[in-house]
Amino acid sequence: LTFPTNFSSERSAVSNPFNNTKTSGFNPFGEQSKPRTKTEWEKWDELMQTPDSNQPPTPPSSPSVEIPLQSSASENFLLFQVSEAYIVASIEGELWLINQHRAHAQILFEKYSNHLSNASQQLLFPRTIEFSSADYQLIIHLKDKIRALGFDIDEFGKNTIIVNGLPIELAKEDGAKILQHILDDFKVKDQELSLEKSITLRMAAAKYAAIKAGKVLSKEEMQKLVRDLLQCNEKYHDFNGKPIVVRLTKNTLERYFQ
């Protein structure tokens, strides 16, 4: 009795109707599993760990973003937001913790200081504000300096000022309230500090125009904020002398793990 020698090949040639679907990555339910989004503290832990020398580090997932550092085109830095108040960035081998409000205030202060006149965005509905007689006289005295910051203001009757336009960064704010806040802060600083009135006014305007803690920043906003800060003449302390950045070197970080 002779058996066919090509039995195995004939059997393999028989088509299998269930082999039309590739087994690699096949999901019988037809749905792709969604990756779990890392928490801010998991991304923080990734950033602080020393990468393996034989394997490139894996960048944190969104909303972290890698952007080129202007001072050196060959270097990159990672950044993301923590607690809606701070930006964590890896810059030139250091870990930077950036206070987003103070950083933006310093950026605006230097902008106001470097430009004789700042752009103003006209309001669709101008706002009027009535001051006390003393405050009104102070506003009139400071009118040209206030206009230089981007506030388009004019006299509008007894002790009343009309706000026709605001600095671009304040275009969505209540112009009347902002002007009142700036004036109040100016009066306090003018008594405490022996500075030129124009400098005191720029400090007050920058403080209220700057983004606040609690504001969620997009990737693009974080990019611009960090880039602009790096271009400031004073990037480590604000105009009040308070720290903007806490810098941690590799040696400093290693001491925490000894």
Short mmCIF file of C-alpha atoms in Angstrom, two decimals, residues 57-238:
data_model
loop_
_atom_site.label_atom_id
_atom_site.label_comp_id
_atom_site.label_asym_id
_atom_site.label_seq_id
_atom_site.Cartn_x
_atom_site.Cartn_y
_atom_site.Cartn_z
CA PRO A 57 14.58 59.09 26.48
CA THR A 58 10.90 58.83 25.68
CA PRO A 59 9.28 62.28 25.70
CA PRO A 60 6.17 62.78 27.87
CA SER A 61 2.79 62.59 26.18
CA SER A 62 0.63 65.65 25.39
CA PRO A 63 0.37 68.40 26.55
CA SER A 64 4.18 68.36 26.78
CA VAL A 65 5.89 69.72 23.70
CA GLU A 66 9.45 69.80 22.38
CA ILE A 67 10.57 73.03 20.78
CA PRO A 68 13.93 74.39 19.64
CA LEU A 69 15.81 76.78 21.91
CA GLN A 70 16.54 80.00 20.08
CA SER A 71 19.95 80.50 21.66
CA SER A 72 21.13 77.17 20.28
CA ALA A 73 19.46 75.60 17.27
CA SER A 74 20.95 72.19 18.10
CA GLU A 75 19.30 71.93 21.52
CA ASN A 76 15.69 71.19 22.43
CA PHE A 77 13.73 71.49 25.63
CA LEU A 78 10.61 69.77 26.93
CA LEU A 79 7.93 71.68 28.75
CA PHE A 80 4.52 71.12 30.30
CA GLN A 81 2.23 72.84 32.78
CA VAL A 82 1.74 71.83 36.41
CA SER A 83 -1.16 72.90 38.61
CA GLU A 84 -2.18 75.51 36.01
CA ALA A 85 0.40 77.86 37.51
CA TYR A 86 3.89 76.63 36.65
CA ILE A 87 5.73 75.54 33.54
CA VAL A 88 8.30 72.77 33.88
CA ALA A 89 11.02 72.88 31.24
CA SER A 90 14.26 71.06 30.55
CA ILE A 91 16.60 73.74 29.19
CA GLU A 92 20.30 73.34 28.42
CA GLY A 93 20.70 70.41 30.82
CA GLU A 94 18.83 72.10 33.67
CA LEU A 95 15.32 71.66 35.05
CA TRP A 96 13.49 75.00 35.15
CA LEU A 97 10.37 75.63 37.21
CA ILE A 98 8.76 78.80 35.83
CA ASN A 99 6.08 80.90 37.52
CA GLN A 100 3.84 81.68 34.56
CA HIS A 101 2.32 84.88 36.02
CA ARG A 102 5.64 86.45 37.02
CA ALA A 103 7.23 85.40 33.73
CA HIS A 104 4.50 87.07 31.68
CA ALA A 105 4.53 90.18 33.89
CA GLN A 106 8.29 90.56 33.37
CA ILE A 107 7.88 90.07 29.61
CA LEU A 108 5.21 92.81 29.48
CA PHE A 109 7.21 95.16 31.72
CA GLU A 110 10.22 94.96 29.43
CA LYS A 111 7.96 95.33 26.40
CA TYR A 112 6.40 98.49 27.86
CA SER A 113 9.86 99.79 28.75
CA ASN A 114 11.37 99.17 25.31
CA HIS A 115 8.59 100.75 23.25
CA LEU A 116 7.66 104.41 23.33
CA SER A 117 4.17 103.48 22.18
CA ASN A 118 2.37 100.13 22.39
CA ALA A 119 -0.39 98.89 20.11
CA SER A 120 -4.01 99.43 21.14
CA GLN A 121 -7.07 97.44 20.11
CA GLN A 122 -10.22 99.48 19.75
CA LEU A 123 -13.27 98.43 21.75
CA LEU A 124 -16.55 97.74 20.01
CA PHE A 125 -18.33 99.29 22.98
CA PRO A 126 -16.20 101.95 24.75
CA ARG A 127 -16.43 102.04 28.53
CA THR A 128 -16.73 105.08 30.76
CA ILE A 129 -15.54 105.31 34.34
CA GLU A 130 -16.11 108.04 36.89
CA PHE A 131 -13.30 108.78 39.32
CA SER A 132 -13.02 110.80 42.46
CA SER A 133 -11.80 114.33 41.85
CA ALA A 134 -8.29 113.45 43.09
CA ASP A 135 -8.04 110.28 40.99
CA TYR A 136 -9.36 112.09 37.94
CA GLN A 137 -6.65 114.71 38.24
CA LEU A 138 -4.05 111.96 38.61
CA ILE A 139 -5.36 110.22 35.47
CA ILE A 140 -5.16 113.48 33.51
CA HIS A 141 -1.62 114.02 34.79
CA LEU A 142 -0.62 110.51 33.69
CA LYS A 143 -2.70 110.43 30.50
CA ASP A 144 0.19 110.47 28.03
CA LYS A 145 2.06 107.75 29.92
CA ILE A 146 -1.10 105.63 30.13
CA ARG A 147 -1.68 106.05 26.39
CA ALA A 148 1.89 104.93 25.71
CA LEU A 149 1.00 101.58 27.31
CA GLY A 150 -1.76 101.01 24.75
CA PHE A 151 -4.74 102.52 26.62
CA ASP A 152 -6.78 104.76 24.33
CA ILE A 153 -8.43 107.10 26.85
CA ASP A 154 -9.98 110.56 26.72
CA GLU A 155 -11.78 112.97 28.99
CA PHE A 156 -15.53 112.48 28.99
CA GLY A 157 -17.22 115.02 31.20
CA LYS A 158 -16.80 115.84 34.87
CA ASN A 159 -14.39 113.41 36.58
CA THR A 160 -15.14 110.86 33.85
CA ILE A 161 -12.81 109.03 31.47
CA ILE A 162 -13.84 107.05 28.40
CA VAL A 163 -11.82 103.97 27.42
CA ASN A 164 -11.85 103.55 23.63
CA GLY A 165 -9.12 100.95 23.34
CA LEU A 166 -6.93 98.62 25.36
CA PRO A 167 -3.52 97.01 24.99
CA ILE A 168 -3.81 93.89 22.83
CA GLU A 169 -3.12 91.56 25.77
CA LEU A 170 -6.05 93.14 27.66
CA ALA A 171 -8.49 93.37 24.76
CA LYS A 172 -10.92 90.88 26.32
CA GLU A 173 -10.89 92.47 29.77
CA ASP A 174 -13.16 95.10 31.30
CA GLY A 175 -11.31 98.29 30.47
CA ALA A 176 -12.89 100.33 33.26
CA LYS A 177 -11.97 97.82 35.96
CA ILE A 178 -8.46 97.34 34.64
CA LEU A 179 -7.81 101.07 34.57
CA GLN A 180 -9.07 101.43 38.13
CA HIS A 181 -6.90 98.51 39.33
CA ILE A 182 -3.83 99.95 37.64
CA LEU A 183 -4.43 103.37 39.16
CA ASP A 184 -4.91 101.91 42.66
CA ASP A 185 -1.74 99.81 42.37
CA PHE A 186 0.16 102.81 41.01
CA LYS A 187 -0.78 104.94 44.03
CA VAL A 188 0.46 102.26 46.44
CA LYS A 189 3.75 101.69 44.60
CA ASP A 190 4.29 105.41 44.08
CA GLN A 191 4.27 105.89 47.86
CA GLU A 192 6.43 102.84 48.61
CA LEU A 193 9.02 103.13 45.84
CA SER A 194 11.23 106.02 44.85
CA LEU A 195 10.88 105.47 41.11
CA GLU A 196 9.90 107.52 38.12
CA LYS A 197 6.14 107.60 37.66
CA SER A 198 6.42 106.03 34.21
CA ILE A 199 8.28 103.02 35.66
CA THR A 200 5.76 102.62 38.49
CA LEU A 201 2.92 102.80 35.98
CA ARG A 202 4.52 100.14 33.76
CA MET A 203 4.91 97.86 36.77
CA ALA A 204 1.25 98.24 37.69
CA ALA A 205 0.09 97.68 34.10
CA ALA A 206 2.26 94.59 33.63
CA LYS A 207 0.98 93.07 36.87
CA TYR A 208 -2.68 93.27 35.84
CA ALA A 209 -2.13 92.46 32.17
CA ALA A 210 -0.15 89.28 32.86
CA ILE A 211 -1.78 85.87 32.73
CA LYS A 212 -2.87 84.60 36.13
CA ALA A 213 -2.35 81.36 37.98
CA GLY A 214 -5.20 79.02 37.17
CA LYS A 215 -5.11 79.65 33.43
CA VAL A 216 -4.59 76.53 31.32
CA LEU A 217 -2.02 77.22 28.61
CA SER A 218 -1.96 75.59 25.20
CA LYS A 219 1.25 74.22 23.68
CA GLU A 220 1.60 77.33 21.56
CA GLU A 221 1.10 79.64 24.56
CA MET A 222 3.74 77.78 26.58
CA GLN A 223 6.13 77.94 23.65
CA LYS A 224 5.69 81.69 23.26
CA LEU A 225 5.92 82.39 26.98
CA VAL A 226 9.19 80.49 27.42
CA ARG A 227 10.71 81.90 24.23
CA ASP A 228 9.81 85.47 25.22
CA LEU A 229 11.18 84.96 28.73
CA LEU A 230 14.50 83.73 27.35
CA GLN A 231 14.75 86.97 25.36
CA CYS A 232 14.26 89.18 28.43
CA ASN A 233 17.18 91.15 29.83
CA GLU A 234 16.22 89.91 33.31
CA LYS A 235 14.73 86.43 33.12
CA TYR A 236 15.36 85.10 36.62
CA HIS A 237 13.70 87.77 38.78
CA ASP A 238 10.75 90.05 38.11
#
